[in-house]
mmCIF file of C-alpha atoms and ligand atoms in Angstrom:
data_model
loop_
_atom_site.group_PDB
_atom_site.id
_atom_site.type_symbol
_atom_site.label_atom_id
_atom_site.label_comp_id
_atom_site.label_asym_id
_atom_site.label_seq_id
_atom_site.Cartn_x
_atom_site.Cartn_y
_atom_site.Cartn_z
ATOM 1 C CA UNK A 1 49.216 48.476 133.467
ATOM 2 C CA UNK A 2 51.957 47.810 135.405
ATOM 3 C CA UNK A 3 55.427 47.407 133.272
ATOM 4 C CA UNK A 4 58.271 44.536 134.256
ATOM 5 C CA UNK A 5 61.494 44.316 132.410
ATOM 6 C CA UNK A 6 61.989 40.505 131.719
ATOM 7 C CA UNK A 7 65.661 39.577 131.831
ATOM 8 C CA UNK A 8 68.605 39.721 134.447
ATOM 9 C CA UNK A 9 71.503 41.882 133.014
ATOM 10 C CA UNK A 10 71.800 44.544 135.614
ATOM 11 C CA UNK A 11 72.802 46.979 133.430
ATOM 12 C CA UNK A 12 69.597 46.787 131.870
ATOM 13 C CA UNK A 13 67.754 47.060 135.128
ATOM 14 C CA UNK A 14 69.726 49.713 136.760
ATOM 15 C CA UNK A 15 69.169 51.572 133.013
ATOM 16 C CA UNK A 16 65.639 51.096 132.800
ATOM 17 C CA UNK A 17 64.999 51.163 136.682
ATOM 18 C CA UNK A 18 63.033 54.629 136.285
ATOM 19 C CA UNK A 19 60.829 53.284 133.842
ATOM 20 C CA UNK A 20 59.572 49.949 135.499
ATOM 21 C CA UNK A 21 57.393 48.166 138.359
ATOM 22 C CA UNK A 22 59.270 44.626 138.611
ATOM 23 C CA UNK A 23 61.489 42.391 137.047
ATOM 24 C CA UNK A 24 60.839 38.685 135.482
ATOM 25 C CA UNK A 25 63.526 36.090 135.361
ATOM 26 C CA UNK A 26 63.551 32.975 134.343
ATOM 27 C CA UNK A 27 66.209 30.032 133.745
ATOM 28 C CA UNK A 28 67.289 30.683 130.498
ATOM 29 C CA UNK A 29 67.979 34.740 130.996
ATOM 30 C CA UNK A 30 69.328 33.705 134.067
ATOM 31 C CA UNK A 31 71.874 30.281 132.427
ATOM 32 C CA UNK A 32 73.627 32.927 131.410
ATOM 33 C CA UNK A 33 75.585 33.498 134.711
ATOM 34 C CA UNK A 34 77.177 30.748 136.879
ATOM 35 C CA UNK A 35 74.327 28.874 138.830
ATOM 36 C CA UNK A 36 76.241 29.717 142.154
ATOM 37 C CA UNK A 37 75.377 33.374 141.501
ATOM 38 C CA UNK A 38 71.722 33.553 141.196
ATOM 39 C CA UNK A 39 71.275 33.925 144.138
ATOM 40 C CA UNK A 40 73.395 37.270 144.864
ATOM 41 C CA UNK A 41 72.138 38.429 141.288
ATOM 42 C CA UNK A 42 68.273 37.960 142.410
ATOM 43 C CA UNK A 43 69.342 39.938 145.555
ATOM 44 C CA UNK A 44 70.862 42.643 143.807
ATOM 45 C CA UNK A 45 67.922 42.911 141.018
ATOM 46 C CA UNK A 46 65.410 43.270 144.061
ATOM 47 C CA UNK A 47 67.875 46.036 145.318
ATOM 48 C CA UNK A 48 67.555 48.341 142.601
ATOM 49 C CA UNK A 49 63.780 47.848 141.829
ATOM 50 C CA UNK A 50 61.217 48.667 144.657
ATOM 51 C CA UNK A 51 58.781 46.197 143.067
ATOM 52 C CA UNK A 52 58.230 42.564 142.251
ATOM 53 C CA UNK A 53 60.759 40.254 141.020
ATOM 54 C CA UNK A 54 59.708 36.688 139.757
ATOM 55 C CA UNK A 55 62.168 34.391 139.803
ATOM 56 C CA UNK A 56 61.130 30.922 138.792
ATOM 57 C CA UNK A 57 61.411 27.371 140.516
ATOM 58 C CA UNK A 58 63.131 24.818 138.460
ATOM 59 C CA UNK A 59 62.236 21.682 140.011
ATOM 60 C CA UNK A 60 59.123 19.867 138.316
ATOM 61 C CA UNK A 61 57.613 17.737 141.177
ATOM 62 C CA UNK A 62 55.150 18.980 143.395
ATOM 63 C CA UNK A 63 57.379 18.140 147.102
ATOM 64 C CA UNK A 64 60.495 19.655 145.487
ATOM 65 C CA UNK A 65 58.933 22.477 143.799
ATOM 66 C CA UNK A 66 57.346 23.282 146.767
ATOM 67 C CA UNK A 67 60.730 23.331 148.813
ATOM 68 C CA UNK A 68 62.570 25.227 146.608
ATOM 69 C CA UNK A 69 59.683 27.826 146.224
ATOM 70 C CA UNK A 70 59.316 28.497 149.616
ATOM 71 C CA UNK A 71 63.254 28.741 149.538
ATOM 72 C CA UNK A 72 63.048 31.071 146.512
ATOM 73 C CA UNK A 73 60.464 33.241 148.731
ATOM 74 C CA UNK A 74 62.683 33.696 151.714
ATOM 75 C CA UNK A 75 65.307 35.518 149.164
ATOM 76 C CA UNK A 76 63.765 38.951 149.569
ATOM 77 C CA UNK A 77 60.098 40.536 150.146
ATOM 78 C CA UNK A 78 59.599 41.578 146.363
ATOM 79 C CA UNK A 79 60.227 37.832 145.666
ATOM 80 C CA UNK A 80 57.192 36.084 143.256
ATOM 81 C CA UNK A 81 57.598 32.800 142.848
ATOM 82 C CA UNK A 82 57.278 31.506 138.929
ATOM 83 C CA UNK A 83 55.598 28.250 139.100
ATOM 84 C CA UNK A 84 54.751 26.303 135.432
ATOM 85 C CA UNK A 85 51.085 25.652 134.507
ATOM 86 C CA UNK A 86 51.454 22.212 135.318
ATOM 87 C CA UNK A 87 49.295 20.086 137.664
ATOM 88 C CA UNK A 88 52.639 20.282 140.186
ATOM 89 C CA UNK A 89 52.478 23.832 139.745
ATOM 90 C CA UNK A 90 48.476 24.282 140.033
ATOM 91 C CA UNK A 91 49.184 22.462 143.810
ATOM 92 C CA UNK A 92 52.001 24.550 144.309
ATOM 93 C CA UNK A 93 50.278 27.795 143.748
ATOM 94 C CA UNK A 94 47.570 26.847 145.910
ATOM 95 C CA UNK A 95 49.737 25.819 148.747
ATOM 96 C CA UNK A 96 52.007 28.757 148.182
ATOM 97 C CA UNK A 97 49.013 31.332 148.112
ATOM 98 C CA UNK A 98 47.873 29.523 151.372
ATOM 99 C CA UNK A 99 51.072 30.393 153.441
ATOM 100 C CA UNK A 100 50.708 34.150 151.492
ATOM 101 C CA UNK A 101 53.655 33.996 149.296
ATOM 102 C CA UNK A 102 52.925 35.850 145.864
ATOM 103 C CA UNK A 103 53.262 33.350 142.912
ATOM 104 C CA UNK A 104 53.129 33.506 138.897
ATOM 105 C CA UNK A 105 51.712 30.925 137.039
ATOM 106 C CA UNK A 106 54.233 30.698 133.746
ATOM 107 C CA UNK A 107 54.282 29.200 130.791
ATOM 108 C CA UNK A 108 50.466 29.734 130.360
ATOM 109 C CA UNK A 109 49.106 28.923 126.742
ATOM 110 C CA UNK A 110 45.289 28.477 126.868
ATOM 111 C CA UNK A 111 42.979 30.080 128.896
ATOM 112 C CA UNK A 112 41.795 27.353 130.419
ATOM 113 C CA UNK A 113 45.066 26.845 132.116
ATOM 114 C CA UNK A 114 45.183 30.563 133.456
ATOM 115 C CA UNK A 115 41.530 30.033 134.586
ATOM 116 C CA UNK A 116 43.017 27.504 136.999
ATOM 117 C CA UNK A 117 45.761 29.466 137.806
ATOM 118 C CA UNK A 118 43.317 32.129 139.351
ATOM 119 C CA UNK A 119 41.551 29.744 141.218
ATOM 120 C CA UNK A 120 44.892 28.152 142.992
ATOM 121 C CA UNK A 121 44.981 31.510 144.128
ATOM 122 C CA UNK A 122 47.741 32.871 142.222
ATOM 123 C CA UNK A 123 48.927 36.343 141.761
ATOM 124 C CA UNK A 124 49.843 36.649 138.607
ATOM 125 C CA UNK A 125 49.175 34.472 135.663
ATOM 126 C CA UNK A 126 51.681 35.121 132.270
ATOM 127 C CA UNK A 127 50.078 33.991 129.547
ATOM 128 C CA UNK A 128 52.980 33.665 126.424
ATOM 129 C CA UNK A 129 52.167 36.231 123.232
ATOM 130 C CA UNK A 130 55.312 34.799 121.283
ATOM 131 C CA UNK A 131 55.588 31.483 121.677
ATOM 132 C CA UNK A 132 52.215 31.023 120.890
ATOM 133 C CA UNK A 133 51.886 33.372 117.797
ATOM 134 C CA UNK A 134 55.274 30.688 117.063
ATOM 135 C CA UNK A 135 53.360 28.120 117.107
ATOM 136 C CA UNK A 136 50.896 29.432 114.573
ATOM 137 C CA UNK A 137 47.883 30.789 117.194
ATOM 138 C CA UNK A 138 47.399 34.153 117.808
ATOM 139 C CA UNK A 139 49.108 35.347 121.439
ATOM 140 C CA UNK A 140 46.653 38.199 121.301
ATOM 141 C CA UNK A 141 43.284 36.163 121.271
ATOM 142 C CA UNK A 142 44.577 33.547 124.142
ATOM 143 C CA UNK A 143 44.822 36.745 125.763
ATOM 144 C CA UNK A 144 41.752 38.408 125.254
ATOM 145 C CA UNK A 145 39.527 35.781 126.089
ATOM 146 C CA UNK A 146 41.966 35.421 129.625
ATOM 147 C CA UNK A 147 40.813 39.273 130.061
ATOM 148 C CA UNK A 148 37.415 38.504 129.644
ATOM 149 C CA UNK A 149 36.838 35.742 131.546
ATOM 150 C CA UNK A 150 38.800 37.188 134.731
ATOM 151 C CA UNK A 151 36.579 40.086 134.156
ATOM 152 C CA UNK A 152 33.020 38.325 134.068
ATOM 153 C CA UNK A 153 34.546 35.618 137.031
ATOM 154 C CA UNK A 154 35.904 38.170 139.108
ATOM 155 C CA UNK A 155 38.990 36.770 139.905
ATOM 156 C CA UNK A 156 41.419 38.913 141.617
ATOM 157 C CA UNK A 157 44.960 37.291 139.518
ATOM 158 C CA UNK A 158 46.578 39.935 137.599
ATOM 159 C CA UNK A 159 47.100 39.244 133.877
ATOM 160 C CA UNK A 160 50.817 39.475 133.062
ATOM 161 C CA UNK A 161 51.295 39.320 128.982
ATOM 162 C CA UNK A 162 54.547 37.789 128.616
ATOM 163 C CA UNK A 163 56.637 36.357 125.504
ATOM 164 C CA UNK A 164 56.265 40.073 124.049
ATOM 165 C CA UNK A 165 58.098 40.924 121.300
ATOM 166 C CA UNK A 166 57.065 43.570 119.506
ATOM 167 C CA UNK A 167 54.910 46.836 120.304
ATOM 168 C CA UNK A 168 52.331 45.174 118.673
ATOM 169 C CA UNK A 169 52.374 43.301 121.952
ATOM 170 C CA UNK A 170 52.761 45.961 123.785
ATOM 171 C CA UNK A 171 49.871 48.223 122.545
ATOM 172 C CA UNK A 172 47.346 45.137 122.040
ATOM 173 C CA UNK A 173 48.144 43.744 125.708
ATOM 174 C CA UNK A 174 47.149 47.332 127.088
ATOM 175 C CA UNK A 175 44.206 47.983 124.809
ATOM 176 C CA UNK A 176 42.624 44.537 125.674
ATOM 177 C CA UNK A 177 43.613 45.617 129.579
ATOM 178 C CA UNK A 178 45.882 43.591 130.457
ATOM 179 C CA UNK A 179 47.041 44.048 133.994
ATOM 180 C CA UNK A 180 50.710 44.130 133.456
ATOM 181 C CA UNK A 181 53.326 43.556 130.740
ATOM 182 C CA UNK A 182 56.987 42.429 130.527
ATOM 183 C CA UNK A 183 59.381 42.858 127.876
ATOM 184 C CA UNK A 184 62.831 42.703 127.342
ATOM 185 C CA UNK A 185 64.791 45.362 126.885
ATOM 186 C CA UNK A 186 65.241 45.804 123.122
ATOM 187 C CA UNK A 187 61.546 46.308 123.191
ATOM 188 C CA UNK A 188 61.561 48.849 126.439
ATOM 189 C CA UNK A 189 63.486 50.887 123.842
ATOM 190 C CA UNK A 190 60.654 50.521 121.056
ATOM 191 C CA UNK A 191 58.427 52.241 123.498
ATOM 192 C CA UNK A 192 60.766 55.025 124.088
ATOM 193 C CA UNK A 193 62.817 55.907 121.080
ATOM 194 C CA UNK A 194 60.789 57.271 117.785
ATOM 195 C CA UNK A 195 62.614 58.526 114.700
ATOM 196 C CA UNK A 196 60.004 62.017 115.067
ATOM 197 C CA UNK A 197 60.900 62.796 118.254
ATOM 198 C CA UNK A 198 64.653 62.728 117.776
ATOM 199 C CA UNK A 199 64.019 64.268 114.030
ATOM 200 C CA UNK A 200 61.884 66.968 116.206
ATOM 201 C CA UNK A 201 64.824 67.528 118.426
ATOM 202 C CA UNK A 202 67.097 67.872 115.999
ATOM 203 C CA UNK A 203 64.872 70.996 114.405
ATOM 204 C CA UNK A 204 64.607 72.429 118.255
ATOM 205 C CA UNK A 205 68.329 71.917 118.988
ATOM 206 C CA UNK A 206 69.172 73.902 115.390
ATOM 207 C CA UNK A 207 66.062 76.739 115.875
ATOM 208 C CA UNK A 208 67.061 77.252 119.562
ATOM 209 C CA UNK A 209 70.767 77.717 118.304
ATOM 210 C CA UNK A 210 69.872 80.286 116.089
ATOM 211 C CA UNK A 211 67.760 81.778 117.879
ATOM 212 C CA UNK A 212 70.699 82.483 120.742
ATOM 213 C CA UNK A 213 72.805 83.937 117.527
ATOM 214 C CA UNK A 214 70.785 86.545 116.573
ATOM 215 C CA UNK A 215 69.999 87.959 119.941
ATOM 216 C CA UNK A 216 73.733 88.017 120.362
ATOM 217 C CA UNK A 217 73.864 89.631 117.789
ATOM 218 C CA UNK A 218 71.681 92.424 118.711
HETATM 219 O O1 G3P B 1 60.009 35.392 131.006
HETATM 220 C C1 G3P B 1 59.217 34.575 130.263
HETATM 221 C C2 G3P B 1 58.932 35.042 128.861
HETATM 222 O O2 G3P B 1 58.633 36.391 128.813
HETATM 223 C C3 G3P B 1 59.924 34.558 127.854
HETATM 224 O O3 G3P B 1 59.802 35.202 126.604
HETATM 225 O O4 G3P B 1 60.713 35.701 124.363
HETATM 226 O O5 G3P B 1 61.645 33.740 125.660
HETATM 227 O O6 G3P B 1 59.362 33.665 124.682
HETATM 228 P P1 G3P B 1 60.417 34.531 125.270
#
């Protein structure tokens, strides 16, 4: 399962950079700087990470979207283009996937909509486990049933589970097989740190110590 940090502080990315296969963006992580510096901060994020980086169109009609995608592609190689599930977006992937830029279908919350996705021909679809399990449906069965039916279809999209945010998430997403995950940092961390494993260092760091002591002392 491949792993994408979703967010665009580089301090995250250049921490995690070890750890990861991509970055996601989208406008609101990315609101948070001056709109006249996406650009640069896109190029930078696809300088530290070798893999893909979705960055996400924000025009909503097909002839602009479009435009600005292909624009958005230019960027850098590792560029994906994040397209909406929308009926704009559904023509955009296709025509996108036609000229061979890689695309991912966002904002996916049925699996209906990700089954079109695949069959525009995009290359990632990123089905929401959050907003969904907000709006009182369960993130992990939308995504199940997207697993299964691009297993028994055959369709070559990867599966991104996005929204995540907890390891609940994390663990179900790859248990079900998703193809890839993104997360944001705080819950990178989660997968890292564990109270054990620090206690259990503690104990090493302390045994080790004395253990130097008394051959000193010998
Ligand atoms: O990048 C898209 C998605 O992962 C956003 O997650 O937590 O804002 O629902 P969230």
């Amino acid at each position: 399962m491949e792993i994408f940090l979703d967010g665009a502080d580089l301090d995250d990315i250049v921490r995690h950079k070890d750890l990861i296969d991509g970055v996601t963006t989208n406008p609101s992580v990315l609101s948070r700087h001056k709109s006249s510096e996406h650009r640069s901060i896109i190029e930078e994020i696809c300088s530290i990470v070798t893999g893909p980086v979705s960055m996400e169109v924000n025009s909503e009609k097909y002839a602009d979207m479009l435009e600005e995608g292909r624009r958005i592609s230019k960027i850098h190689s590792s560029i994906c283009v994040k397209l909406p599930c929308t009926f704009d977006g559904f023509r955009c992937c296709r025509a996108l996937s036609v000229d061979g830029v890689p695309t991912n279908l966002t904002l996916c919350f049925s699996a209906a909509q990700a089954m079109l996705a695949a069959k525009c021909g995009a290359t990632y679809v990123s089905p929401f486990l959050g907003r969904l399990d907000d709006a009182g449906h369960s993130g992990l069965s939308m995504l199940e049933e997207i697993v299964e039916i691009f297993s028994v279809q055959d369709y070559e999209t990867k599966v991104l589970a996005a929204s995540v945010r907890n390891l609940q998430h994390v663990i179900g997403a790859a248990i079900i097989g998703a193809d890839a995950i993104t997360m944001p940092a705080t819950v990178l961390k989660q997968c890292f740190d564990h109270p054990l494993t620090a206690a259990g260092l503690e104990i090493f760091a302390r045994d080790y110590s004395l253990c130097d002591t008394s051959q000193t002392r010998h």
